[in-house]
mmCIF file of C-alpha atoms and ligand atoms in Angstrom:
data_model
loop_
_atom_site.group_PDB
_atom_site.id
_atom_site.type_symbol
_atom_site.label_atom_id
_atom_site.label_comp_id
_atom_site.label_asym_id
_atom_site.label_seq_id
_atom_site.Cartn_x
_atom_site.Cartn_y
_atom_site.Cartn_z
ATOM 1 C CA MET A 10 0.037 0.006 0.029
ATOM 2 C CA ILE A 11 1.313 3.467 -0.917
ATOM 3 C CA PRO A 12 0.063 5.635 1.882
ATOM 4 C CA ILE A 13 -1.097 9.288 1.156
ATOM 5 C CA ASN A 14 1.918 10.447 3.164
ATOM 6 C CA LYS A 15 4.826 8.607 4.784
ATOM 7 C CA PRO A 16 7.699 9.900 6.968
ATOM 8 C CA TRP A 17 11.203 9.474 5.574
ATOM 9 C CA LEU A 18 13.368 8.262 8.464
ATOM 10 C CA ASP A 19 16.946 7.476 7.686
ATOM 11 C CA GLU A 20 20.121 6.384 9.686
ATOM 12 C CA ASP A 21 20.756 9.916 10.799
ATOM 13 C CA ALA A 22 17.351 10.113 12.424
ATOM 14 C CA LYS A 23 18.041 6.921 14.293
ATOM 15 C CA GLN A 24 21.462 8.306 15.424
ATOM 16 C CA GLU A 25 19.975 11.529 16.679
ATOM 17 C CA VAL A 26 17.375 9.575 18.666
ATOM 18 C CA LEU A 27 20.012 7.213 20.132
ATOM 19 C CA ASN A 28 22.053 10.081 21.207
ATOM 20 C CA VAL A 29 19.211 11.384 23.316
ATOM 21 C CA LEU A 30 18.781 7.923 24.945
ATOM 22 C CA SER A 31 22.516 7.716 25.592
ATOM 23 C CA GLU A 32 22.541 11.089 27.341
ATOM 24 C CA ASN A 33 19.441 10.210 29.349
ATOM 25 C CA SER A 34 18.020 13.684 28.571
ATOM 26 C CA LEU A 35 14.427 13.070 27.783
ATOM 27 C CA THR A 36 12.893 16.415 28.595
ATOM 28 C CA SER A 37 13.327 19.818 30.391
ATOM 29 C CA PRO A 38 10.835 21.788 32.271
ATOM 30 C CA ALA A 39 12.965 24.954 32.000
ATOM 31 C CA LYS A 40 11.354 27.942 30.516
ATOM 32 C CA ASN A 41 13.336 27.670 27.295
ATOM 33 C CA GLY A 42 13.038 23.942 27.008
ATOM 34 C CA GLY A 43 15.730 21.261 26.542
ATOM 35 C CA LYS A 44 18.846 21.302 24.426
ATOM 36 C CA ARG A 45 17.268 19.557 21.358
ATOM 37 C CA VAL A 46 14.059 21.669 21.565
ATOM 38 C CA GLN A 47 16.195 24.859 21.502
ATOM 39 C CA ASP A 48 18.301 23.487 18.556
ATOM 40 C CA PHE A 49 15.245 22.505 16.567
ATOM 41 C CA GLU A 50 13.782 25.923 17.258
ATOM 42 C CA SER A 51 16.799 27.684 15.978
ATOM 43 C CA LEU A 52 16.862 25.574 12.848
ATOM 44 C CA LEU A 53 13.132 26.406 12.185
ATOM 45 C CA LYS A 54 13.768 30.198 13.035
ATOM 46 C CA SER A 55 16.539 30.505 10.331
ATOM 47 C CA TYR A 56 14.587 28.453 7.818
ATOM 48 C CA LEU A 57 11.381 30.525 8.296
ATOM 49 C CA ASN A 58 13.198 33.769 8.755
ATOM 50 C CA VAL A 59 11.041 34.614 11.795
ATOM 51 C CA LYS A 60 12.064 36.144 15.156
ATOM 52 C CA HIS A 61 10.543 33.486 17.579
ATOM 53 C CA VAL A 62 9.800 29.750 17.441
ATOM 54 C CA ILE A 63 8.120 27.971 20.364
ATOM 55 C CA ALA A 64 8.145 24.112 19.845
ATOM 56 C CA VAL A 65 5.126 22.224 21.369
ATOM 57 C CA ASN A 66 3.775 18.773 21.460
ATOM 58 C CA SER A 67 1.205 19.034 18.524
ATOM 59 C CA GLY A 68 -0.270 21.248 16.038
ATOM 60 C CA THR A 69 -3.382 21.285 18.059
ATOM 61 C CA SER A 70 -1.411 22.547 21.050
ATOM 62 C CA ALA A 71 0.183 25.219 18.853
ATOM 63 C CA ILE A 72 -3.273 26.673 17.824
ATOM 64 C CA HIS A 73 -4.679 26.374 21.323
ATOM 65 C CA ALA A 74 -1.626 28.169 22.786
ATOM 66 C CA ALA A 75 -1.724 30.836 20.045
ATOM 67 C CA LEU A 76 -5.369 31.518 20.889
ATOM 68 C CA LEU A 77 -4.580 31.643 24.640
ATOM 69 C CA SER A 78 -1.708 34.027 24.066
ATOM 70 C CA ILE A 79 -3.866 36.698 22.545
ATOM 71 C CA GLY A 80 -6.483 36.275 25.299
ATOM 72 C CA ILE A 81 -9.265 34.606 23.368
ATOM 73 C CA LYS A 82 -12.014 33.674 25.901
ATOM 74 C CA PRO A 83 -15.655 32.675 26.355
ATOM 75 C CA GLY A 84 -18.009 35.042 24.388
ATOM 76 C CA ASP A 85 -15.393 35.621 21.558
ATOM 77 C CA GLU A 86 -15.849 34.570 18.078
ATOM 78 C CA VAL A 87 -13.146 33.287 15.838
ATOM 79 C CA ILE A 88 -13.599 32.946 12.055
ATOM 80 C CA LEU A 89 -12.041 29.804 10.300
ATOM 81 C CA PRO A 90 -12.917 27.511 7.552
ATOM 82 C CA SER A 91 -14.906 24.410 8.008
ATOM 83 C CA PHE A 92 -13.030 22.669 5.285
ATOM 84 C CA THR A 93 -9.918 21.724 7.414
ATOM 85 C CA PHE A 94 -8.848 19.200 10.011
ATOM 86 C CA VAL A 95 -11.159 19.371 13.088
ATOM 87 C CA ALA A 96 -8.223 20.444 15.292
ATOM 88 C CA THR A 97 -8.470 23.934 14.041
ATOM 89 C CA ALA A 98 -12.062 24.386 15.449
ATOM 90 C CA ASN A 99 -11.482 22.088 18.496
ATOM 91 C CA SER A 100 -8.668 24.539 19.606
ATOM 92 C CA VAL A 101 -11.151 27.422 19.419
ATOM 93 C CA ILE A 102 -13.643 25.418 21.619
ATOM 94 C CA ALA A 103 -10.973 24.626 24.037
ATOM 95 C CA THR A 104 -10.725 28.287 24.847
ATOM 96 C CA GLY A 105 -14.505 28.644 25.388
ATOM 97 C CA ALA A 106 -14.724 30.853 22.312
ATOM 98 C CA LYS A 107 -17.128 30.196 19.291
ATOM 99 C CA PRO A 108 -15.868 28.967 16.011
ATOM 100 C CA VAL A 109 -17.579 30.771 13.083
ATOM 101 C CA PHE A 110 -17.210 28.948 9.882
ATOM 102 C CA ALA A 111 -16.484 30.740 6.590
ATOM 103 C CA ASP A 112 -16.742 29.232 3.178
ATOM 104 C CA VAL A 113 -13.682 28.450 0.952
ATOM 105 C CA ASN A 114 -12.807 29.372 -2.662
ATOM 106 C CA LYS A 115 -13.632 26.825 -5.309
ATOM 107 C CA ASN A 116 -10.284 27.169 -7.041
ATOM 108 C CA ASP A 117 -7.668 26.533 -4.114
ATOM 109 C CA PHE A 118 -9.859 25.587 -1.154
ATOM 110 C CA THR A 119 -8.673 28.300 1.069
ATOM 111 C CA ILE A 120 -10.863 30.758 2.982
ATOM 112 C CA ASP A 121 -13.203 32.953 1.039
ATOM 113 C CA ILE A 122 -12.442 36.645 1.747
ATOM 114 C CA ASN A 123 -15.984 37.821 0.988
ATOM 115 C CA ASP A 124 -17.535 35.316 3.458
ATOM 116 C CA ILE A 125 -15.022 36.553 6.141
ATOM 117 C CA LYS A 126 -16.418 40.093 5.654
ATOM 118 C CA LYS A 127 -19.947 38.806 5.968
ATOM 119 C CA LYS A 128 -19.235 36.902 9.294
ATOM 120 C CA VAL A 129 -17.129 39.639 11.048
ATOM 121 C CA ASN A 130 -19.067 41.320 13.875
ATOM 122 C CA GLU A 131 -18.335 43.044 17.192
ATOM 123 C CA LYS A 132 -17.579 39.647 18.913
ATOM 124 C CA THR A 133 -14.974 38.678 16.417
ATOM 125 C CA LYS A 134 -11.475 38.696 17.868
ATOM 126 C CA ALA A 135 -9.464 36.563 15.417
ATOM 127 C CA ILE A 136 -9.298 34.947 11.960
ATOM 128 C CA ILE A 137 -7.607 31.604 11.381
ATOM 129 C CA PRO A 138 -6.774 31.181 7.715
ATOM 130 C CA VAL A 139 -5.802 27.488 6.876
ATOM 131 C CA HIS A 140 -3.232 27.003 4.203
ATOM 132 C CA LEU A 141 -5.036 23.819 3.178
ATOM 133 C CA TYR A 142 -3.041 21.205 1.145
ATOM 134 C CA GLY A 143 -0.130 23.659 1.331
ATOM 135 C CA HIS A 144 -2.002 26.261 -0.667
ATOM 136 C CA PRO A 145 -1.411 29.811 0.870
ATOM 137 C CA SER A 146 -4.539 31.645 1.772
ATOM 138 C CA ASP A 147 -4.972 35.213 0.451
ATOM 139 C CA MET A 148 -2.970 36.880 3.364
ATOM 140 C CA ASP A 149 -2.977 40.480 2.072
ATOM 141 C CA GLU A 150 -6.692 40.597 1.988
ATOM 142 C CA ILE A 151 -7.112 38.764 5.385
ATOM 143 C CA ILE A 152 -4.639 41.243 6.965
ATOM 144 C CA ASP A 153 -6.463 44.182 5.504
ATOM 145 C CA ILE A 154 -9.789 43.010 7.122
ATOM 146 C CA ALA A 155 -8.002 42.266 10.425
ATOM 147 C CA SER A 156 -6.119 45.511 10.668
ATOM 148 C CA SER A 157 -9.130 47.676 9.899
ATOM 149 C CA ARG A 158 -11.005 45.929 12.835
ATOM 150 C CA SER A 159 -7.993 45.259 15.237
ATOM 151 C CA LEU A 160 -8.402 41.522 14.925
ATOM 152 C CA SER A 161 -5.639 38.988 15.357
ATOM 153 C CA VAL A 162 -4.549 36.635 12.459
ATOM 154 C CA ILE A 163 -3.449 33.143 13.433
ATOM 155 C CA GLU A 164 -2.155 31.188 10.367
ATOM 156 C CA ASP A 165 -2.876 27.444 10.556
ATOM 157 C CA ALA A 166 0.220 26.465 8.547
ATOM 158 C CA CYS A 167 -0.022 22.820 9.850
ATOM 159 C CA GLN A 168 0.044 21.590 6.228
ATOM 160 C CA SER A 169 2.114 24.403 4.669
ATOM 161 C CA LEU A 170 5.696 24.307 5.889
ATOM 162 C CA GLY A 171 7.798 25.428 2.923
ATOM 163 C CA SER A 172 4.833 27.094 1.072
ATOM 164 C CA LEU A 173 5.481 30.769 0.065
ATOM 165 C CA TYR A 174 3.254 33.811 -0.165
ATOM 166 C CA ASN A 175 4.841 36.760 -1.907
ATOM 167 C CA GLN A 176 8.235 35.074 -1.349
ATOM 168 C CA LYS A 177 7.508 34.868 2.445
ATOM 169 C CA GLN A 178 7.103 31.632 4.360
ATOM 170 C CA THR A 179 3.558 30.815 5.356
ATOM 171 C CA GLY A 180 3.093 31.010 9.001
ATOM 172 C CA THR A 181 5.210 34.120 9.371
ATOM 173 C CA ILE A 182 2.855 36.624 7.863
ATOM 174 C CA GLY A 183 0.062 36.868 10.427
ATOM 175 C CA HIS A 184 0.414 37.806 14.059
ATOM 176 C CA LEU A 185 1.096 34.068 14.924
ATOM 177 C CA GLY A 186 1.539 30.966 12.862
ATOM 178 C CA CYS A 187 1.091 27.352 13.867
ATOM 179 C CA PHE A 188 2.844 24.231 12.477
ATOM 180 C CA SER A 189 2.329 20.485 13.034
ATOM 181 C CA PHE A 190 4.914 17.879 12.965
ATOM 182 C CA TYR A 191 2.601 14.974 13.096
ATOM 183 C CA ALA A 192 3.705 11.798 11.134
ATOM 184 C CA SER A 193 1.986 12.481 7.977
ATOM 185 C CA LYS A 194 3.140 16.170 7.592
ATOM 186 C CA VAL A 195 5.937 17.391 5.347
ATOM 187 C CA LEU A 196 8.376 17.347 8.304
ATOM 188 C CA THR A 197 7.724 15.062 11.338
ATOM 189 C CA THR A 198 8.757 14.613 14.952
ATOM 190 C CA GLY A 199 6.069 11.779 15.371
ATOM 191 C CA GLU A 200 3.784 14.130 17.210
ATOM 192 C CA GLY A 201 4.824 17.786 17.554
ATOM 193 C CA GLY A 202 4.142 21.344 16.477
ATOM 194 C CA ALA A 203 5.426 24.904 16.774
ATOM 195 C CA ILE A 204 4.033 28.551 17.100
ATOM 196 C CA VAL A 205 6.000 31.222 15.308
ATOM 197 C CA THR A 206 5.858 35.038 15.802
ATOM 198 C CA ASN A 207 7.768 38.189 15.274
ATOM 199 C CA ASN A 208 6.157 39.693 18.415
ATOM 200 C CA ASP A 209 8.373 39.616 21.648
ATOM 201 C CA ASP A 210 5.424 39.875 24.090
ATOM 202 C CA LEU A 211 3.553 36.985 22.518
ATOM 203 C CA HIS A 212 6.815 34.908 22.617
ATOM 204 C CA GLU A 213 6.981 35.510 26.350
ATOM 205 C CA GLN A 214 3.362 34.610 26.885
ATOM 206 C CA LEU A 215 3.803 31.402 24.796
ATOM 207 C CA LEU A 216 6.850 30.195 26.758
ATOM 208 C CA MET A 217 4.808 30.416 29.911
ATOM 209 C CA ILE A 218 1.643 28.888 28.329
ATOM 210 C CA ARG A 219 3.737 25.919 27.118
ATOM 211 C CA ASN A 220 4.893 25.205 30.779
ATOM 212 C CA HIS A 221 1.753 25.734 33.167
ATOM 213 C CA GLY A 222 2.366 29.458 33.096
ATOM 214 C CA MET A 223 5.529 29.085 35.173
ATOM 215 C CA VAL A 224 8.874 31.013 34.747
ATOM 216 C CA ASN A 225 11.003 30.167 37.866
ATOM 217 C CA GLY A 226 9.687 27.015 39.512
ATOM 218 C CA TYR A 227 6.147 26.927 40.808
ATOM 219 C CA ASP A 228 5.234 30.536 40.143
ATOM 220 C CA THR A 229 2.293 30.164 37.790
ATOM 221 C CA ARG A 230 1.698 33.617 36.312
ATOM 222 C CA VAL A 231 -0.816 32.937 33.564
ATOM 223 C CA PHE A 232 -3.024 29.964 32.708
ATOM 224 C CA GLY A 233 -0.929 27.275 30.843
ATOM 225 C CA LEU A 234 -0.699 23.471 30.345
ATOM 226 C CA ASN A 235 1.999 21.039 29.681
ATOM 227 C CA LEU A 236 2.495 21.451 25.889
ATOM 228 C CA ARG A 237 6.226 20.640 25.860
ATOM 229 C CA LEU A 238 7.859 18.644 23.083
ATOM 230 C CA PRO A 239 9.926 15.756 24.239
ATOM 231 C CA GLU A 240 13.743 15.671 23.404
ATOM 232 C CA LEU A 241 13.244 12.507 21.494
ATOM 233 C CA SER A 242 10.831 14.187 19.129
ATOM 234 C CA ALA A 243 13.027 17.378 18.928
ATOM 235 C CA ALA A 244 15.886 15.055 17.827
ATOM 236 C CA LEU A 245 13.871 13.697 15.022
ATOM 237 C CA GLY A 246 12.985 17.257 13.997
ATOM 238 C CA ILE A 247 16.676 18.282 13.846
ATOM 239 C CA SER A 248 17.296 15.330 11.609
ATOM 240 C CA GLN A 249 14.349 16.059 9.430
ATOM 241 C CA MET A 250 15.478 19.840 9.009
ATOM 242 C CA LYS A 251 18.645 18.660 7.476
ATOM 243 C CA LYS A 252 16.797 17.285 4.466
ATOM 244 C CA LEU A 253 13.777 19.462 4.334
ATOM 245 C CA ASN A 254 14.869 21.151 1.057
ATOM 246 C CA GLN A 255 15.490 17.917 -0.520
ATOM 247 C CA MET A 256 12.045 16.435 0.603
ATOM 248 C CA LEU A 257 10.310 19.601 -0.837
ATOM 249 C CA GLY A 258 12.206 19.214 -4.081
ATOM 250 C CA MET A 259 11.086 15.603 -4.438
ATOM 251 C CA ARG A 260 7.492 16.683 -3.695
ATOM 252 C CA LYS A 261 7.701 19.268 -6.360
ATOM 253 C CA SER A 262 9.020 16.879 -9.051
ATOM 254 C CA ASN A 263 6.322 14.168 -8.143
ATOM 255 C CA ALA A 264 3.670 16.839 -8.379
ATOM 256 C CA LYS A 265 4.989 17.939 -11.831
ATOM 257 C CA PHE A 266 4.902 14.347 -12.972
ATOM 258 C CA LEU A 267 1.302 14.078 -12.066
ATOM 259 C CA PHE A 268 0.422 17.490 -13.386
ATOM 260 C CA ASP A 269 1.890 16.671 -16.934
ATOM 261 C CA GLY A 270 0.205 13.293 -16.965
ATOM 262 C CA LEU A 271 -3.212 14.590 -15.957
ATOM 263 C CA LYS A 272 -3.171 17.784 -17.994
ATOM 264 C CA LYS A 273 -5.159 16.203 -20.861
ATOM 265 C CA PHE A 274 -7.981 15.369 -18.545
ATOM 266 C CA GLU A 275 -8.173 18.988 -17.388
ATOM 267 C CA GLN A 276 -8.201 20.014 -21.084
ATOM 268 C CA ASP A 277 -11.072 17.570 -21.608
ATOM 269 C CA GLY A 278 -13.032 19.319 -18.862
ATOM 270 C CA LEU A 279 -13.158 16.299 -16.553
ATOM 271 C CA LEU A 280 -11.111 17.810 -13.694
ATOM 272 C CA ALA A 281 -9.234 20.726 -12.430
ATOM 273 C CA LEU A 282 -5.614 20.519 -11.312
ATOM 274 C CA PRO A 283 -3.798 22.419 -8.525
ATOM 275 C CA GLN A 284 -2.521 25.669 -9.959
ATOM 276 C CA GLU A 285 -0.039 27.980 -8.235
ATOM 277 C CA ALA A 286 -0.965 31.747 -8.506
ATOM 278 C CA ALA A 287 1.831 34.104 -9.396
ATOM 279 C CA ASN A 288 2.364 35.060 -5.734
ATOM 280 C CA LYS A 289 2.115 31.674 -4.269
ATOM 281 C CA LYS A 290 4.365 28.632 -4.128
ATOM 282 C CA PHE A 291 3.049 25.318 -2.875
ATOM 283 C CA ASN A 292 5.032 22.829 -0.688
ATOM 284 C CA TRP A 293 3.043 20.022 -2.416
ATOM 285 C CA TYR A 294 1.795 18.543 0.817
ATOM 286 C CA LEU A 295 -0.898 17.027 -1.086
ATOM 287 C CA PHE A 296 -1.818 16.945 -4.871
ATOM 288 C CA THR A 297 -5.520 17.701 -4.737
ATOM 289 C CA ILE A 298 -7.750 17.681 -7.892
ATOM 290 C CA ALA A 299 -11.405 18.572 -8.204
ATOM 291 C CA PHE A 300 -13.547 16.517 -10.406
ATOM 292 C CA LYS A 301 -16.429 18.004 -12.487
ATOM 293 C CA GLU A 302 -18.546 14.870 -11.749
ATOM 294 C CA ASN A 303 -18.818 13.436 -8.086
ATOM 295 C CA SER A 304 -19.455 9.930 -9.630
ATOM 296 C CA ARG A 305 -16.128 10.013 -11.647
ATOM 297 C CA ARG A 306 -14.231 11.139 -8.346
ATOM 298 C CA ASP A 307 -15.561 7.913 -6.506
ATOM 299 C CA LEU A 308 -14.683 5.667 -9.401
ATOM 300 C CA ILE A 309 -11.170 6.929 -9.593
ATOM 301 C CA LYS A 310 -10.695 6.896 -5.850
ATOM 302 C CA ASN A 311 -11.906 3.115 -5.670
ATOM 303 C CA GLY A 312 -9.766 2.286 -8.739
ATOM 304 C CA LEU A 313 -6.635 3.808 -7.064
ATOM 305 C CA VAL A 314 -7.326 2.122 -3.667
ATOM 306 C CA LYS A 315 -7.741 -1.201 -5.508
ATOM 307 C CA GLU A 316 -4.186 -0.576 -7.063
ATOM 308 C CA GLY A 317 -2.844 -0.050 -3.529
ATOM 309 C CA ILE A 318 -2.593 3.804 -3.756
ATOM 310 C CA GLY A 319 -3.913 5.663 -0.846
ATOM 311 C CA ALA A 320 -5.947 8.456 -2.534
ATOM 312 C CA THR A 321 -7.840 10.293 0.072
ATOM 313 C CA ILE A 322 -10.789 12.682 0.332
ATOM 314 C CA TYR A 323 -9.822 15.576 2.669
ATOM 315 C CA TYR A 324 -12.131 16.598 4.529
ATOM 316 C CA ASP A 325 -14.941 13.904 4.535
ATOM 317 C CA PRO A 326 -16.971 15.394 6.093
ATOM 318 C CA PRO A 327 -16.028 19.075 6.686
ATOM 319 C CA ILE A 328 -16.174 20.026 10.460
ATOM 320 C CA HIS A 329 -19.680 21.494 10.434
ATOM 321 C CA LYS A 330 -21.023 18.094 9.250
ATOM 322 C CA THR A 331 -19.278 15.980 11.876
ATOM 323 C CA PRO A 332 -21.673 14.614 14.569
ATOM 324 C CA PHE A 333 -20.265 16.802 17.436
ATOM 325 C CA TYR A 334 -20.432 20.113 15.481
ATOM 326 C CA GLU A 335 -23.775 19.260 13.943
ATOM 327 C CA ASN A 336 -25.399 18.326 17.170
ATOM 328 C CA ASN A 337 -23.972 21.173 19.190
ATOM 329 C CA ALA A 338 -24.192 23.763 16.386
ATOM 330 C CA ALA A 339 -26.605 26.067 18.280
ATOM 331 C CA GLU A 340 -24.537 26.188 21.395
ATOM 332 C CA TYR A 341 -20.972 26.062 20.022
ATOM 333 C CA VAL A 342 -20.970 27.271 16.446
ATOM 334 C CA ALA A 343 -22.483 30.091 14.586
ATOM 335 C CA PRO A 344 -24.459 28.252 11.860
ATOM 336 C CA SER A 345 -23.301 28.869 8.289
ATOM 337 C CA LEU A 346 -24.331 28.168 4.780
ATOM 338 C CA LEU A 347 -21.232 26.880 3.197
ATOM 339 C CA SER A 348 -21.902 25.962 -0.471
ATOM 340 C CA ASN A 349 -18.343 25.823 -1.811
ATOM 341 C CA THR A 350 -17.313 23.767 1.204
ATOM 342 C CA GLU A 351 -20.069 21.236 0.398
ATOM 343 C CA TRP A 352 -19.203 21.222 -3.247
ATOM 344 C CA ALA A 353 -15.478 20.670 -2.472
ATOM 345 C CA TRP A 354 -16.306 17.921 -0.126
ATOM 346 C CA SER A 355 -18.074 15.919 -2.865
ATOM 347 C CA HIS A 356 -15.631 16.659 -5.685
ATOM 348 C CA VAL A 357 -11.990 16.724 -4.341
ATOM 349 C CA LEU A 358 -9.400 13.950 -4.264
ATOM 350 C CA SER A 359 -5.936 14.035 -2.905
ATOM 351 C CA LEU A 360 -3.099 11.994 -4.400
ATOM 352 C CA PRO A 361 0.263 11.102 -2.829
ATOM 353 C CA VAL A 362 3.424 13.068 -3.873
ATOM 354 C CA HIS A 363 5.503 12.324 -0.887
ATOM 355 C CA PRO A 364 9.274 11.703 -1.231
ATOM 356 C CA LEU A 365 9.081 7.909 -0.789
ATOM 357 C CA ILE A 366 6.706 7.410 -3.760
ATOM 358 C CA SER A 367 8.542 5.893 -6.813
ATOM 359 C CA GLU A 368 8.114 6.974 -10.467
ATOM 360 C CA ASP A 369 6.618 3.568 -11.038
ATOM 361 C CA ASP A 370 3.921 4.202 -8.456
ATOM 362 C CA LEU A 371 3.128 7.603 -10.032
ATOM 363 C CA SER A 372 2.831 5.966 -13.391
ATOM 364 C CA ARG A 373 0.374 3.503 -12.006
ATOM 365 C CA ILE A 374 -1.657 6.411 -10.729
ATOM 366 C CA LEU A 375 -1.885 7.821 -14.261
ATOM 367 C CA LYS A 376 -2.723 4.339 -15.610
ATOM 368 C CA VAL A 377 -5.880 4.239 -13.378
ATOM 369 C CA PHE A 378 -6.967 7.510 -14.604
ATOM 370 C CA GLU A 379 -6.407 6.424 -18.282
ATOM 371 C CA ASN A 380 -8.262 3.143 -17.798
ATOM 372 C CA ILE A 381 -11.335 4.819 -16.010
ATOM 373 C CA LEU A 382 -11.647 8.038 -17.930
ATOM 374 C CA LYS A 383 -11.067 6.684 -21.520
HETATM 375 C C1 PLP B 422 -2.409 18.288 11.259
HETATM 376 C C2 PLP B 422 -3.319 19.609 11.339
HETATM 377 C C3 PLP B 422 -3.590 20.159 12.595
HETATM 378 C C4 PLP B 422 -3.326 19.521 13.928
HETATM 379 O O1 PLP B 422 -2.014 19.079 14.063
HETATM 380 P P1 PLP B 422 -1.647 17.886 15.114
HETATM 381 O O2 PLP B 422 -0.226 17.840 15.172
HETATM 382 O O3 PLP B 422 -2.303 16.710 14.473
HETATM 383 O O4 PLP B 422 -2.332 18.179 16.479
HETATM 384 C C5 PLP B 422 -4.333 21.343 12.534
HETATM 385 N N1 PLP B 422 -4.744 21.925 11.419
HETATM 386 C C6 PLP B 422 -4.415 21.327 10.250
HETATM 387 C C7 PLP B 422 -4.937 22.022 8.980
HETATM 388 C C8 PLP B 422 -3.732 20.136 10.166
HETATM 389 O O5 PLP B 422 -3.513 19.551 8.927
#
């Protein structure tokens, strides 16, 4: 089975992890974290060209901590897409605030600017654009809306490490950016995440929030939790950073292979391929196509799965259609009509382009399209 994503772990990764075990240095409750955590943060800092990186134990923790750092609380509203992993909305619920779902664009599946404008009100405190599939959201427009109303912008960059918007790394454009290093992501520490910011005060807040609000021993100053990243995970992260550029290059050439092979089906009007706008560069976390006909999408998906190719529908269903959010919509969520989200849900399919997929496997993907669409 070719999974939709697969971590690339080599001898160097093993060695980095074994070194932590030999040193018996599994974690540190110090304000700035353990040695590996600090080294991993430094590597991310220079890669992203951002002032502060705070490593945490998941992408979910990163978004939760980011919301806490700007004081999001019960009664507040936070605007985000429903077409994302549920963690984005769950983190809002964890603060007691209300997630307000905005629709997405039909072409790139990122948050729809006009729908944000419709949903902003006096309770709105923050916007969380999600760079879904590694596609950067329209950050200039989002920041315009936010600055005119003094809202915070928290980028959910959990899928977009390495994606660029106007030559800048996604995650570094808003007030705060959140990354995930879960096993399926572009760069992995098994479980892990990070918050990035150029703001010194938010950095100080986040160091406390990561560690029960403590600074020197048991002196809890703000509300926090244990969100620390273990040293074993940070060691994996350090090893992964050494080959991040190589991994991204392989994703890009795999995506080009699929793009060239599927182009004719786009010309025949059967599907739409992922297309980078002039000011956006994708990290190719996923290669997501949209079919014109839902029935063809399902035929292709089943054909690929039968061939052992993990083609996947993200997100099936979108958050507002999951049982928890549907059943508690009145209490927790501002109800929304999300027509593009529901269209996307029934028409998209993501294909694997990760570094461990072979050209043979990519050719087999194309063969399935040929057989079914001809
Ligand atoms: C993976 C992901 C998260 C959550 O990250 P975890 O590390 O799994 O907690 C949040 N948002 C998006 C868009 C993600 O893809």
